[in-house]
Tab-separated table of C-alpha atoms in Angstrom:
chain	number	residue	atom	x	y	z
A	21	MET	CA	72.468	-81.578	-19.693
A	22	ASN	CA	75.923	-80.110	-20.319
A	23	LYS	CA	78.129	-81.023	-17.272
A	24	LYS	CA	80.068	-77.657	-17.678
A	25	ILE	CA	76.710	-75.865	-17.060
A	26	ASP	CA	75.498	-78.342	-14.379
A	27	ASN	CA	78.356	-77.670	-12.083
A	28	LYS	CA	78.010	-73.812	-12.336
A	29	LYS	CA	76.703	-71.985	-9.235
A	30	ILE	CA	73.956	-69.520	-10.155
A	31	LEU	CA	72.798	-66.434	-8.166
A	32	CYS	CA	69.447	-64.839	-8.960
A	33	PHE	CA	69.299	-61.250	-7.433
A	34	SER	CA	66.209	-59.177	-7.178
A	35	GLY	CA	67.244	-55.514	-6.465
A	36	THR	CA	63.952	-53.724	-6.568
A	37	VAL	CA	60.261	-54.741	-7.056
A	38	ASN	CA	56.965	-53.302	-8.109
A	39	LYS	CA	54.248	-53.736	-5.355
A	40	GLY	CA	52.029	-56.734	-6.102
A	41	PHE	CA	54.894	-58.505	-8.100
A	42	GLU	CA	57.081	-59.517	-5.354
A	43	LEU	CA	56.893	-63.242	-6.267
A	44	SER	CA	57.390	-62.781	-9.946
A	45	ASP	CA	61.096	-63.631	-10.055
A	46	LEU	CA	60.362	-66.872	-8.298
A	47	LEU	CA	59.038	-68.166	-11.627
A	48	LEU	CA	62.503	-68.077	-12.956
A	49	VAL	CA	64.117	-69.424	-9.772
A	50	GLU	CA	61.722	-72.303	-9.718
A	51	LYS	CA	62.486	-73.259	-13.353
A	52	LEU	CA	66.166	-73.012	-12.897
A	53	ASN	CA	66.001	-75.074	-9.599
A	54	ASN	CA	64.929	-78.057	-11.441
A	55	ASN	CA	68.352	-78.540	-13.097
A	56	PHE	CA	70.907	-76.207	-11.517
A	57	GLN	CA	72.436	-75.201	-8.243
A	58	VAL	CA	70.586	-71.922	-7.661
A	59	SER	CA	70.719	-69.464	-4.874
A	60	TYR	CA	68.016	-66.521	-4.549
A	61	ALA	CA	68.815	-63.185	-2.998
A	62	VAL	CA	66.615	-60.063	-2.627
A	63	LYS	CA	67.465	-56.524	-1.361
A	64	SER	CA	65.628	-55.782	1.886
A	65	ASN	CA	63.590	-52.548	2.071
A	66	GLU	CA	65.539	-51.625	5.178
A	67	MET	CA	68.384	-50.355	2.847
A	68	TYR	CA	65.827	-47.960	1.332
A	69	LYS	CA	64.775	-46.719	4.696
A	70	LYS	CA	68.359	-45.926	5.637
A	71	TYR	CA	68.923	-43.952	2.395
A	72	SER	CA	70.635	-40.615	2.860
A	73	PRO	CA	69.689	-37.714	0.422
A	74	GLU	CA	72.607	-36.394	-1.652
A	75	LYS	CA	72.773	-33.177	0.476
A	76	GLU	CA	73.285	-35.231	3.723
A	77	LYS	CA	75.998	-37.284	1.994
A	78	LYS	CA	78.034	-34.195	1.046
A	79	LYS	CA	78.246	-33.342	4.802
A	80	ILE	CA	79.952	-36.592	5.686
A	81	ASN	CA	83.541	-36.273	6.653
A	82	PHE	CA	85.946	-37.012	3.722
A	83	ILE	CA	87.971	-39.441	5.808
A	84	LYS	CA	84.858	-41.564	6.583
A	85	LYS	CA	83.936	-41.689	2.940
A	86	PHE	CA	87.526	-42.704	1.970
A	87	PHE	CA	88.235	-45.278	4.533
A	88	TYR	CA	84.765	-46.772	5.302
A	89	ASN	CA	82.166	-48.035	2.915
A	90	TYR	CA	79.839	-45.497	4.651
A	91	PHE	CA	76.870	-46.059	2.360
A	92	ASP	CA	77.175	-49.937	2.390
A	93	ASP	CA	73.682	-50.384	4.027
A	94	GLU	CA	71.542	-47.944	1.912
A	95	CYS	CA	69.925	-47.694	-1.353
A	96	GLY	CA	67.708	-45.085	-3.069
A	97	PHE	CA	65.321	-47.551	-4.440
A	98	PRO	CA	62.716	-49.634	-2.711
A	99	GLY	CA	63.391	-53.272	-1.968
A	100	PHE	CA	61.454	-56.186	-0.531
A	101	ASN	CA	59.278	-55.611	2.696
A	102	GLU	CA	60.362	-57.716	5.657
A	103	ASP	CA	56.957	-59.225	5.791
A	104	PHE	CA	58.047	-61.624	2.923
A	105	LYS	CA	60.360	-63.277	5.233
A	106	ARG	CA	57.249	-65.194	6.394
A	107	ASN	CA	56.110	-66.015	2.924
A	108	THR	CA	56.016	-69.741	2.230
A	109	ASP	CA	57.593	-69.513	-1.275
A	110	PHE	CA	60.400	-67.278	0.000
A	111	ILE	CA	61.161	-69.726	2.829
A	112	ASN	CA	61.141	-72.669	0.538
A	113	PHE	CA	63.705	-71.166	-1.908
A	114	GLN	CA	65.808	-70.312	1.117
A	115	THR	CA	65.892	-66.691	0.053
A	116	ILE	CA	69.014	-64.641	1.177
A	117	TRP	CA	68.165	-61.110	2.427
A	118	ILE	CA	70.595	-58.413	1.512
A	119	TYR	CA	71.246	-55.586	3.961
A	120	ARG	CA	74.618	-54.438	2.794
A	121	TRP	CA	76.257	-54.132	-0.747
A	122	SER	CA	79.186	-55.820	0.677
A	123	GLN	CA	77.139	-58.821	1.396
A	124	LEU	CA	76.072	-59.034	-2.230
A	125	LYS	CA	79.656	-58.737	-3.379
A	126	LYS	CA	80.568	-61.746	-1.248
A	127	LEU	CA	77.783	-63.731	-2.876
A	128	ILE	CA	78.915	-62.697	-6.336
A	129	LYS	CA	82.532	-63.815	-5.638
A	130	LYS	CA	81.282	-67.295	-4.844
A	131	THR	CA	79.005	-67.687	-7.812
A	132	ASP	CA	79.676	-68.383	-11.545
A	133	ILE	CA	76.544	-66.986	-13.072
A	134	LEU	CA	74.829	-63.838	-11.968
A	135	ILE	CA	71.168	-63.270	-13.094
A	136	LEU	CA	69.828	-59.663	-12.514
A	137	GLY	CA	66.326	-58.329	-12.771
A	138	SER	CA	65.971	-54.672	-13.885
A	139	PHE	CA	67.415	-52.329	-11.418
A	140	ARG	CA	69.086	-48.888	-11.686
A	141	ASN	CA	72.045	-49.970	-9.508
A	142	ASN	CA	72.862	-52.739	-12.052
A	143	GLU	CA	75.626	-50.628	-13.637
A	144	TRP	CA	78.127	-51.206	-10.935
A	145	ILE	CA	76.877	-54.662	-10.234
A	146	ILE	CA	77.540	-55.830	-13.907
A	147	GLU	CA	80.848	-54.178	-13.815
A	148	TYR	CA	81.812	-55.732	-10.593
A	149	ALA	CA	80.782	-59.259	-11.598
A	150	ARG	CA	82.391	-58.989	-15.205
A	151	ARG	CA	85.678	-57.781	-13.767
A	152	ARG	CA	85.651	-61.114	-11.864
A	153	ASN	CA	84.830	-63.156	-14.959
A	154	LYS	CA	81.424	-63.980	-13.913
A	155	ILE	CA	78.761	-64.648	-16.516
A	156	VAL	CA	76.033	-61.894	-16.118
A	157	ILE	CA	72.557	-62.256	-17.410
A	158	LEU	CA	70.044	-59.445	-17.272
A	159	HIS	CA	66.273	-59.733	-17.753
A	160	LYS	CA	63.690	-56.978	-17.529
A	161	ASN	CA	61.697	-57.610	-14.400
A	162	PRO	CA	60.216	-55.116	-13.401
A	163	ALA	CA	59.225	-54.374	-16.947
A	164	ASN	CA	60.409	-50.763	-16.732
A	165	ILE	CA	62.325	-48.681	-19.383
A	166	ASP	CA	65.199	-47.699	-16.962
A	167	SER	CA	68.676	-47.972	-18.389
A	168	GLU	CA	70.817	-50.590	-16.879
A	169	GLY	CA	74.049	-48.547	-17.419
A	170	GLU	CA	76.860	-48.379	-19.897
A	171	ILE	CA	78.178	-51.856	-19.797
A	172	LEU	CA	76.433	-54.713	-21.466
A	173	PRO	CA	75.829	-57.990	-19.633
A	174	ASN	CA	76.959	-61.238	-21.281
A	175	ILE	CA	73.223	-62.040	-22.084
A	176	TYR	CA	70.561	-59.229	-22.143
A	177	PHE	CA	66.905	-60.498	-22.304
A	178	THR	CA	64.816	-57.584	-23.438
A	179	LYS	CA	61.058	-57.429	-23.077
A	180	ASN	CA	60.214	-56.280	-26.698
A	181	LYS	CA	61.663	-55.301	-30.061
A	182	TYR	CA	61.727	-51.588	-29.127
A	183	GLU	CA	63.948	-52.088	-26.349
A	184	THR	CA	66.194	-54.342	-28.428
A	185	GLU	CA	66.482	-51.756	-31.110
A	186	ASN	CA	67.227	-48.983	-28.587
A	187	ILE	CA	70.081	-50.924	-26.841
A	188	LYS	CA	71.576	-51.680	-30.367
A	189	LYS	CA	71.449	-48.061	-31.253
A	190	LYS	CA	73.150	-47.040	-27.993
A	191	ILE	CA	75.812	-49.598	-28.733
A	192	TYR	CA	76.289	-48.202	-32.191
A	193	GLU	CA	76.558	-44.751	-30.729
A	194	LYS	CA	79.079	-46.135	-28.177
A	195	LYS	CA	76.714	-45.025	-25.237
A	196	ILE	CA	76.779	-48.772	-24.111
A	197	SER	CA	79.921	-50.911	-24.335
A	198	ASN	CA	79.778	-54.504	-25.044
A	199	ILE	CA	82.794	-55.985	-23.564
A	200	ALA	CA	83.158	-59.369	-25.438
A	201	SER	CA	82.246	-60.097	-29.071
A	202	ASN	CA	79.893	-62.896	-27.958
A	203	ASP	CA	77.720	-60.703	-25.723
A	204	VAL	CA	74.095	-61.172	-26.946
A	205	ILE	CA	70.693	-59.611	-26.947
A	206	HIS	CA	67.553	-61.727	-26.969
A	207	GLU	CA	63.889	-60.449	-26.997
A	208	VAL	CA	61.908	-62.674	-24.573
A	209	GLY	CA	59.237	-60.559	-22.964
A	210	SER	CA	59.204	-60.018	-19.065
A	211	LEU	CA	58.378	-62.162	-16.077
A	212	GLN	CA	56.073	-59.325	-14.975
A	213	TYR	CA	53.848	-59.890	-17.944
A	214	GLU	CA	53.868	-63.639	-17.185
A	215	TYR	CA	53.135	-63.267	-13.553
A	216	SER	CA	50.424	-60.696	-14.262
A	217	GLN	CA	48.309	-63.553	-15.765
A	218	ASN	CA	48.003	-64.965	-12.165
A	219	LEU	CA	46.536	-61.589	-10.934
A	220	LEU	CA	43.826	-60.950	-13.646
A	221	LEU	CA	40.451	-60.416	-12.180
A	222	GLU	CA	37.159	-61.116	-13.885
A	223	LYS	CA	35.543	-58.087	-15.357
A	224	GLY	CA	32.643	-58.085	-12.882
A	225	SER	CA	34.967	-58.499	-9.912
A	226	PHE	CA	37.266	-55.742	-11.055
A	227	PHE	CA	34.350	-53.231	-11.470
A	228	LYS	CA	32.879	-54.159	-8.177
A	229	LYS	CA	36.241	-54.011	-6.489
A	230	TYR	CA	36.658	-50.256	-7.605
A	231	ASN	CA	33.067	-49.412	-7.596
A	232	LEU	CA	32.935	-48.600	-11.339
A	233	ASP	CA	29.815	-48.316	-13.388
A	234	PRO	CA	29.997	-51.081	-16.128
A	235	ASN	CA	27.822	-49.079	-18.412
A	236	LYS	CA	30.334	-46.199	-18.646
A	237	LYS	CA	33.534	-45.931	-20.471
A	238	THR	CA	36.599	-46.478	-18.165
A	239	PHE	CA	39.792	-44.362	-18.319
A	240	ILE	CA	43.032	-44.918	-16.336
A	241	PHE	CA	44.834	-41.604	-15.358
A	242	PHE	CA	48.568	-41.946	-15.172
A	243	PRO	CA	50.122	-38.908	-13.067
A	244	SER	CA	53.797	-38.310	-13.582
A	245	ALA	CA	56.321	-38.756	-10.759
A	246	PRO	CA	55.280	-36.444	-7.723
A	247	GLN	CA	58.434	-34.532	-7.540
A	248	ILE	CA	57.703	-32.769	-10.913
A	249	GLN	CA	54.084	-31.887	-9.920
A	250	ASN	CA	54.264	-28.050	-9.741
A	251	GLU	CA	51.279	-25.881	-9.163
A	252	TYR	CA	50.529	-25.861	-12.955
A	253	TYR	CA	50.633	-29.568	-13.129
A	254	GLN	CA	48.439	-29.921	-10.054
A	255	GLU	CA	45.769	-27.722	-11.600
A	256	ASP	CA	45.671	-29.964	-14.730
A	257	TYR	CA	45.801	-33.147	-12.580
A	258	LYS	CA	42.626	-32.081	-10.742
A	259	LYS	CA	40.858	-30.836	-13.871
A	260	ILE	CA	41.496	-34.096	-15.779
A	261	VAL	CA	39.993	-36.210	-13.018
A	262	ASP	CA	37.055	-33.793	-12.464
A	263	ILE	CA	36.042	-33.588	-16.044
A	264	ILE	CA	36.335	-37.280	-16.862
A	265	GLU	CA	34.404	-38.578	-13.808
A	266	ARG	CA	31.412	-36.448	-14.634
A	267	ASN	CA	30.396	-38.838	-17.369
A	268	HIS	CA	32.877	-41.832	-17.070
A	269	ASN	CA	34.913	-44.036	-14.780
A	270	VAL	CA	38.259	-42.847	-13.952
A	271	ILE	CA	40.747	-44.658	-11.865
A	272	ILE	CA	44.235	-43.575	-10.868
A	273	LYS	CA	47.457	-45.506	-11.581
A	274	GLY	CA	50.119	-43.671	-9.612
A	275	HIS	CA	53.705	-43.446	-10.486
A	276	PRO	CA	55.802	-46.129	-8.482
A	277	THR	CA	57.349	-43.271	-6.372
A	278	ASP	CA	53.907	-42.081	-5.391
A	279	TYR	CA	52.946	-45.623	-4.117
A	280	SER	CA	56.102	-45.909	-2.118
A	281	LYS	CA	55.740	-42.273	-1.008
A	282	ARG	CA	59.292	-41.170	-1.912
A	283	LYS	CA	60.326	-38.019	-3.827
A	284	LEU	CA	57.087	-36.393	-2.606
A	285	ARG	CA	56.825	-32.603	-2.845
A	286	LYS	CA	57.221	-30.848	0.471
A	287	GLU	CA	53.524	-29.699	0.648
A	288	TYR	CA	52.459	-33.249	0.185
A	289	GLY	CA	53.929	-34.318	3.550
A	290	ASP	CA	53.527	-38.038	3.813
A	291	LEU	CA	50.461	-38.060	1.488
A	292	SER	CA	50.563	-39.458	-2.067
A	293	SER	CA	49.577	-37.013	-4.826
A	294	TRP	CA	45.985	-38.197	-5.141
A	295	GLU	CA	45.667	-38.011	-1.244
A	296	TYR	CA	46.734	-34.466	-1.273
A	297	LEU	CA	44.951	-33.126	-4.506
A	298	LEU	CA	41.715	-35.182	-4.610
A	299	THR	CA	38.806	-35.700	-2.343
A	300	LYS	CA	37.527	-39.281	-2.968
A	301	PRO	CA	39.879	-40.779	-5.665
A	302	LYS	CA	39.567	-44.198	-6.924
A	303	VAL	CA	43.106	-45.560	-7.004
A	304	LEU	CA	44.352	-48.773	-8.573
A	305	SER	CA	46.182	-51.233	-6.436
A	306	PRO	CA	49.466	-51.990	-8.350
A	307	GLU	CA	48.813	-55.644	-8.656
A	308	ASP	CA	45.416	-54.819	-10.522
A	309	PHE	CA	47.279	-52.746	-13.204
A	310	TYR	CA	46.939	-55.383	-16.013
A	311	SER	CA	43.261	-56.008	-15.118
A	312	ALA	CA	42.759	-52.279	-15.478
A	313	ILE	CA	44.426	-52.217	-18.998
A	314	LYS	CA	42.408	-55.183	-20.039
A	315	TYR	CA	39.099	-53.524	-19.246
A	316	CYS	CA	39.801	-49.843	-19.851
A	317	ASP	CA	38.870	-47.955	-22.843
A	318	ALA	CA	42.049	-45.878	-22.887
A	319	GLY	CA	44.722	-44.301	-20.749
A	320	ILE	CA	44.995	-40.568	-20.014
A	321	SER	CA	48.249	-38.682	-18.963
A	322	ILE	CA	49.820	-35.342	-19.121
A	323	PHE	CA	53.166	-36.927	-20.026
A	324	SER	CA	54.526	-40.341	-19.299
A	325	ASN	CA	56.323	-43.236	-20.857
A	326	ILE	CA	53.397	-45.500	-19.922
A	327	PHE	CA	52.319	-45.210	-23.561
A	328	LEU	CA	54.828	-47.951	-24.404
A	329	GLU	CA	53.120	-50.396	-22.153
A	330	LEU	CA	49.621	-49.409	-23.211
A	331	ASN	CA	50.594	-49.684	-26.875
A	332	PHE	CA	51.997	-53.179	-26.228
A	333	PHE	CA	48.527	-54.214	-25.093
A	334	LYS	CA	46.896	-52.357	-28.063
A	335	LYS	CA	45.295	-49.708	-25.854
A	336	PRO	CA	45.254	-46.063	-26.784
A	337	ILE	CA	46.467	-43.109	-24.616
A	338	ILE	CA	45.368	-39.496	-24.575
A	339	PHE	CA	47.856	-36.809	-23.658
A	340	VAL	CA	46.539	-33.561	-22.151
A	341	ASN	CA	48.523	-30.401	-22.311
A	342	ARG	CA	51.652	-32.475	-22.712
A	343	TYR	CA	53.992	-29.810	-24.112
A	344	ASP	CA	52.905	-27.251	-21.561
A	345	HIS	CA	54.541	-29.376	-18.894
A	346	TYR	CA	57.071	-31.580	-20.727
A	347	ALA	CA	60.092	-29.242	-20.034
């Protein structure tokens, strides 16, 4: 092993997570821990609970904004539930819980190599670390298609060739800046896909869990984010489920914001879209997503980028009234 690398301090940071995949980054931490000095940090969901909507932020006194890091303890994206503090794996890896961005900054200053999972706040984190001459490595877990910002990390591990091509295109168009000539992009997949293999159910168990008829075709319905579900969208939402379930199995895989009950429409109150719009929906637990893909005949959506993931697993998707709602 190269001694120059052996002596480097590595910080792995998980800023957000998809429900059911909370332990997925530990696959990486465990591998690295065999040869390197590794610290693991996760952002607590308490920061999400403290999040202030933009309209509330605008009301805050300018002096407070200028002289105090007033939003240091909040984040607009879900983090890790405090229950995982009692998880054996989290305890064994001496997981550091982040409650303030200033806490993360202190950790970055003490580290040599920063490894980030996919997270919309990565833009400022990458810039902060690179300005301090830290090596920044980014990997796509969760395996979303969110942009990581306008600054390339030193090493970008993408989940597929389409993502790699898209990033290279943005670099060419100067929408993303590569700071150094030796910044690299590698296509490696995602820890989310690898971890999902531990969660796959047998077909009989899956159909039994969701009370599905094994003699019928099975479709997964993918509603879009709840904040864009206006009255016309809601009508098609209900019609799609009603029509399919007359002769087939239909199970709903909600948008992540629907599961976390954020960005809900006012009329939904504290209910997810399916709780508000449907009577007895069959709703997929997020951890069973890849079991559902394996056993479904097709996905159905009004519009969604989920087709990228379904196509990756060679499953078709049917769009209904897509252009009526797309704008």
